[in-house]
Amino acid sequence: MKPPLNAFEKARRRTLGAVFLTILLDLVGFGMFIPIIANVARELGASTTHAAALSTWFSVGTLVSVVTLGRLSDRIGRKPVLVGTVALSTLAQLATGFVGTLAPAGQTILALTAVRFVAGIAAGNIGVAQACIADLTSPRERSRYMILIGLAFGAGFAIGPALGAAVATFWEHDTLRAVAFAGAALNVVNLAAVAWRMPESKGLRQRLLDAEAALEPHSAAQFSRSPLEPAPSSWRTDLAALLRTPGFAVVLLLQFLQVFSFVGVETILPIALRDAYALADASIYQAFIVIGVSVLVVNGGLARPVLKRIGEVPTLILGQLFLAVGVASIPLFAPRVPLLYAGLVLLALGTGLSNPALSSIVSRLAPASQQGLALSTAQGLSAGARIAGPVTLGLLYESMNGARSLVVSFTLLLVGALTAVVGLAGARAQFRREENAPEAST
């Protein structure tokens, strides 16, 4: 193996490790607050609705920042944006811990809402992290590296609530400060890893393409569908061009429908488990850990061979069907707890398969110079779905008298699977042509 390729592989491993850590700790930091934030907010005088909305404000912050950060990373590089956002997340966590003592009298809830919004802004770096992966992978191998995103989501979702609950158990006298400071400590570790261990993916990509082209011209094409080009002056122009790309608008719609349905179910699930299955709080937390660990197992052991075997579009369709069946099983199996866990595993299987497939399809449909914009736009839609999903499903839960409201998510997921079959047929054919295209010298 030639020295430039060895250097590429070494730098790629460092970059992917830093990207994985960034996303993981973003999600762990968010998940740590799930067991305690609502009760703390109620103790501070918030209504139940306002307490639940604190997570929504985090998603609002992500929605505000995600496309802007992706576009900025296309211009100035991925690393500076990741360093800045991790530093901002650290400050937001520290501010959350001090909110009870620094906020003016009677304004604690408002201040807590504001700092969670800022933390959400920092979490908009997920699209930038995805763009780092796109920078250093070829179209043929991108899906297996995009699994890192789903793996980090699954690990964060599994570890975050459990870690937050453990920290709160040891510091019961001030749970908010304890969890916030623990999250800030994790962010300091993340900041060190990104600042000192991660190379700039865009600059590294171009230098190595040039070096490989000089030694073996055909091998450079392996890492890029098209040459890196200067970013156009208007992101609106770029986005309009992306939306005209066959299949791109369809996959964005599927991204929105899936996140809207899944996050809505995720929000309603604790209520449904208590109402329909009579589970105690400890058992509800265990149910969430089952989902997270199952997602982790699917991403770590199953998603990659499935994607390699059948491709991104069929994997997406299969995943959305599993999701739909898992959602439908929650009200269907009540109150039989053993069957409930089978349904939760199906949920995990569905999201573990469909999430990396969605990310890979978005990336493969976008040109090399607009990876940050494309992936961040998809994440922006996800943030919008995280805002709309819980509110909508919450209203439906009340109006439809309980867990039967989950039939709405089931229907949306089935519509998504059918839309993928019809609307992504052209993208599926395109990917087959790319995968079957012979190498230039083989």
GROMACS .gro file of N, CA and C in nm, residues 67-138:
model
  216
   67VAL      N    1  -2.862   2.400   0.942
   67VAL     CA    2  -2.829   2.431   0.802
   67VAL      C    3  -2.720   2.536   0.795
   68THR      N    4  -2.726   2.635   0.883
   68THR     CA    5  -2.624   2.740   0.885
   68THR      C    6  -2.487   2.682   0.915
   69LEU      N    7  -2.480   2.591   1.012
   69LEU     CA    8  -2.351   2.531   1.047
   69LEU      C    9  -2.298   2.445   0.933
   70GLY      N   10  -2.384   2.371   0.868
   70GLY     CA   11  -2.339   2.290   0.755
   70GLY      C   12  -2.285   2.374   0.643
   71ARG      N   13  -2.355   2.482   0.612
   71ARG     CA   14  -2.309   2.574   0.507
   71ARG      C   15  -2.177   2.640   0.545
   72LEU      N   16  -2.167   2.679   0.673
   72LEU     CA   17  -2.043   2.741   0.721
   72LEU      C   18  -1.926   2.644   0.710
   73SER      N   19  -1.952   2.516   0.740
   73SER     CA   20  -1.845   2.417   0.731
   73SER      C   21  -1.802   2.393   0.587
   74ASP      N   22  -1.892   2.411   0.489
   74ASP     CA   23  -1.853   2.402   0.349
   74ASP      C   24  -1.756   2.513   0.312
   75ARG      N   25  -1.767   2.627   0.381
   75ARG     CA   26  -1.683   2.743   0.348
   75ARG      C   27  -1.550   2.744   0.424
   76ILE      N   28  -1.556   2.724   0.556
   76ILE     CA   29  -1.435   2.743   0.637
   76ILE      C   30  -1.374   2.612   0.685
   77GLY      N   31  -1.442   2.500   0.661
   77GLY     CA   32  -1.389   2.371   0.705
   77GLY      C   33  -1.473   2.312   0.817
   78ARG      N   34  -1.463   2.180   0.832
   78ARG     CA   35  -1.543   2.110   0.933
   78ARG      C   36  -1.489   2.131   1.074
   79LYS      N   37  -1.356   2.123   1.089
   79LYS     CA   38  -1.298   2.126   1.223
   79LYS      C   39  -1.327   2.254   1.300
   80PRO      N   40  -1.310   2.374   1.241
   80PRO     CA   41  -1.341   2.495   1.319
   80PRO      C   42  -1.485   2.499   1.369
   81VAL      N   43  -1.578   2.452   1.287
   81VAL     CA   44  -1.718   2.453   1.327
   81VAL      C   45  -1.742   2.354   1.441
   82LEU      N   46  -1.682   2.235   1.432
   82LEU     CA   47  -1.699   2.138   1.539
   82LEU      C   48  -1.637   2.186   1.670
   83VAL      N   49  -1.518   2.246   1.662
   83VAL     CA   50  -1.454   2.299   1.784
   83VAL      C   51  -1.542   2.406   1.847
   84GLY      N   52  -1.594   2.498   1.766
   84GLY     CA   53  -1.676   2.606   1.819
   84GLY      C   54  -1.805   2.555   1.882
   85THR      N   55  -1.869   2.458   1.817
   85THR     CA   56  -1.997   2.410   1.871
   85THR      C   57  -1.979   2.326   1.997
   86VAL      N   58  -1.872   2.248   2.004
   86VAL     CA   59  -1.848   2.171   2.127
   86VAL      C   60  -1.816   2.265   2.243
   87ALA      N   61  -1.739   2.372   2.216
   87ALA     CA   62  -1.711   2.472   2.319
   87ALA      C   63  -1.841   2.538   2.366
   88LEU      N   64  -1.930   2.572   2.270
   88LEU     CA   65  -2.058   2.633   2.306
   88LEU      C   66  -2.143   2.537   2.388
   89SER      N   67  -2.142   2.409   2.353
   89SER     CA   68  -2.218   2.310   2.429
   89SER      C   69  -2.167   2.300   2.572
   90THR      N   70  -2.034   2.308   2.590
   90THR     CA   71  -1.977   2.305   2.724
   90THR      C   72  -2.026   2.422   2.808
   91LEU      N   73  -2.026   2.541   2.748
   91LEU     CA   74  -2.074   2.659   2.820
   91LEU      C   75  -2.222   2.647   2.854
   92ALA      N   76  -2.301   2.591   2.760
   92ALA     CA   77  -2.444   2.575   2.785
   92ALA      C   78  -2.469   2.477   2.900
   93GLN      N   79  -2.391   2.370   2.907
   93GLN     CA   80  -2.406   2.275   3.017
   93GLN      C   81  -2.372   2.341   3.151
   94LEU      N   82  -2.262   2.417   3.154
   94LEU     CA   83  -2.225   2.486   3.277
   94LEU      C   84  -2.333   2.586   3.318
   95ALA      N   85  -2.386   2.659   3.220
   95ALA     CA   86  -2.492   2.755   3.250
   95ALA      C   87  -2.617   2.686   3.304
   96THR      N   88  -2.647   2.566   3.252
   96THR     CA   89  -2.761   2.490   3.305
   96THR      C   90  -2.741   2.459   3.453
   97GLY      N   91  -2.618   2.424   3.491
   97GLY     CA   92  -2.590   2.393   3.631
   97GLY      C   93  -2.603   2.513   3.722
   98PHE      N   94  -2.572   2.632   3.672
   98PHE     CA   95  -2.576   2.752   3.755
   98PHE      C   96  -2.707   2.829   3.743
   99VAL      N   97  -2.801   2.778   3.664
   99VAL     CA   98  -2.920   2.856   3.634
   99VAL      C   99  -3.001   2.888   3.759
  100GLY      N  100  -2.999   2.799   3.857
  100GLY     CA  101  -3.076   2.823   3.978
  100GLY      C  102  -3.023   2.935   4.063
  101THR      N  103  -2.892   2.961   4.056
  101THR     CA  104  -2.832   3.064   4.140
  101THR      C  105  -2.811   3.195   4.066
  102LEU      N  106  -2.793   3.190   3.934
  102LEU     CA  107  -2.763   3.311   3.858
  102LEU      C  108  -2.886   3.378   3.799
  103ALA      N  109  -2.994   3.305   3.778
  103ALA     CA  110  -3.114   3.362   3.715
  103ALA      C  111  -3.182   3.460   3.812
  104PRO      N  112  -3.237   3.570   3.760
  104PRO     CA  113  -3.313   3.662   3.846
  104PRO      C  114  -3.430   3.591   3.912
  105ALA      N  115  -3.472   3.643   4.023
  105ALA     CA  116  -3.584   3.583   4.096
  105ALA      C  117  -3.707   3.576   4.007
  106GLY      N  118  -3.769   3.459   4.005
  106GLY     CA  119  -3.889   3.440   3.926
  106GLY      C  120  -3.863   3.412   3.779
  107GLN      N  121  -3.737   3.413   3.737
  107GLN     CA  122  -3.704   3.393   3.596
  107GLN      C  123  -3.626   3.264   3.572
  108THR      N  124  -3.626   3.174   3.669
  108THR     CA  125  -3.544   3.053   3.657
  108THR      C  126  -3.588   2.966   3.540
  109ILE      N  127  -3.718   2.948   3.525
  109ILE     CA  128  -3.768   2.864   3.416
  109ILE      C  129  -3.734   2.926   3.281
  110LEU      N  130  -3.750   3.057   3.269
  110LEU     CA  131  -3.715   3.124   3.144
  110LEU      C  132  -3.566   3.107   3.114
  111ALA      N  133  -3.482   3.121   3.216
  111ALA     CA  134  -3.338   3.104   3.196
  111ALA      C  135  -3.304   2.960   3.158
  112LEU      N  136  -3.371   2.864   3.222
  112LEU     CA  137  -3.346   2.723   3.189
  112LEU      C  138  -3.386   2.694   3.045
  113THR      N  139  -3.499   2.751   3.001
  113THR     CA  140  -3.541   2.735   2.862
  113THR      C  141  -3.437   2.792   2.767
  114ALA      N  142  -3.382   2.909   2.803
  114ALA     CA  143  -3.284   2.975   2.716
  114ALA      C  144  -3.156   2.893   2.702
  115VAL      N  145  -3.107   2.838   2.813
  115VAL     CA  146  -2.981   2.764   2.803
  115VAL      C  147  -3.001   2.630   2.731
  116ARG      N  148  -3.120   2.570   2.742
  116ARG     CA  149  -3.144   2.449   2.666
  116ARG      C  150  -3.155   2.480   2.516
  117PHE      N  151  -3.206   2.597   2.484
  117PHE     CA  152  -3.209   2.642   2.345
  117PHE      C  153  -3.067   2.658   2.290
  118VAL      N  154  -2.980   2.719   2.369
  118VAL     CA  155  -2.840   2.736   2.326
  118VAL      C  156  -2.772   2.600   2.310
  119ALA      N  157  -2.799   2.507   2.401
  119ALA     CA  158  -2.743   2.373   2.388
  119ALA      C  159  -2.790   2.307   2.259
  120GLY      N  160  -2.915   2.332   2.220
  120GLY     CA  161  -2.966   2.280   2.093
  120GLY      C  162  -2.895   2.341   1.974
  121ILE      N  163  -2.863   2.471   1.982
  121ILE     CA  164  -2.786   2.534   1.874
  121ILE      C  165  -2.653   2.463   1.855
  122ALA      N  166  -2.585   2.433   1.965
  122ALA     CA  167  -2.457   2.363   1.956
  122ALA      C  168  -2.474   2.224   1.896
  123ALA      N  169  -2.586   2.158   1.925
  123ALA     CA  170  -2.610   2.023   1.873
  123ALA      C  171  -2.639   2.021   1.724
  124GLY      N  172  -2.653   2.138   1.661
  124GLY     CA  173  -2.669   2.143   1.516
  124GLY      C  174  -2.547   2.098   1.440
  125ASN      N  175  -2.440   2.060   1.511
  125ASN     CA  176  -2.317   2.015   1.444
  125ASN      C  177  -2.327   1.872   1.392
  126ILE      N  178  -2.442   1.807   1.410
  126ILE     CA  179  -2.454   1.668   1.363
  126ILE      C  180  -2.440   1.662   1.210
  127GLY      N  181  -2.500   1.758   1.139
  127GLY     CA  182  -2.484   1.761   0.994
  127GLY      C  183  -2.340   1.781   0.952
  128VAL      N  184  -2.266   1.861   1.027
  128VAL     CA  185  -2.123   1.883   0.998
  128VAL      C  186  -2.046   1.753   1.019
  129ALA      N  187  -2.079   1.680   1.125
  129ALA     CA  188  -2.013   1.552   1.149
  129ALA      C  189  -2.040   1.454   1.035
  130GLN      N  190  -2.164   1.453   0.986
  130GLN     CA  191  -2.195   1.367   0.871
  130GLN      C  192  -2.115   1.407   0.749
  131ALA      N  193  -2.097   1.538   0.729
  131ALA     CA  194  -2.020   1.586   0.615
  131ALA      C  195  -1.874   1.543   0.625
  132CYS      N  196  -1.819   1.535   0.748
  132CYS     CA  197  -1.683   1.483   0.765
  132CYS      C  198  -1.672   1.341   0.712
  133ILE      N  199  -1.772   1.260   0.743
  133ILE     CA  200  -1.771   1.122   0.693
  133ILE      C  201  -1.778   1.121   0.541
  134ALA      N  202  -1.865   1.206   0.485
  134ALA     CA  203  -1.878   1.212   0.339
  134ALA      C  204  -1.748   1.257   0.273
  135ASP      N  205  -1.674   1.347   0.340
  135ASP     CA  206  -1.548   1.396   0.284
  135ASP      C  207  -1.447   1.283   0.262
  136LEU      N  208  -1.447   1.186   0.350
  136LEU     CA  209  -1.340   1.087   0.353
  136LEU      C  210  -1.384   0.947   0.315
  137THR      N  211  -1.498   0.936   0.248
  137THR     CA  212  -1.546   0.805   0.203
  137THR      C  213  -1.593   0.814   0.058
  138SER      N  214  -1.581   0.703  -0.011
  138SER     CA  215  -1.632   0.695  -0.148
  138SER      C  216  -1.781   0.666  -0.145
   0.00000   0.00000   0.00000
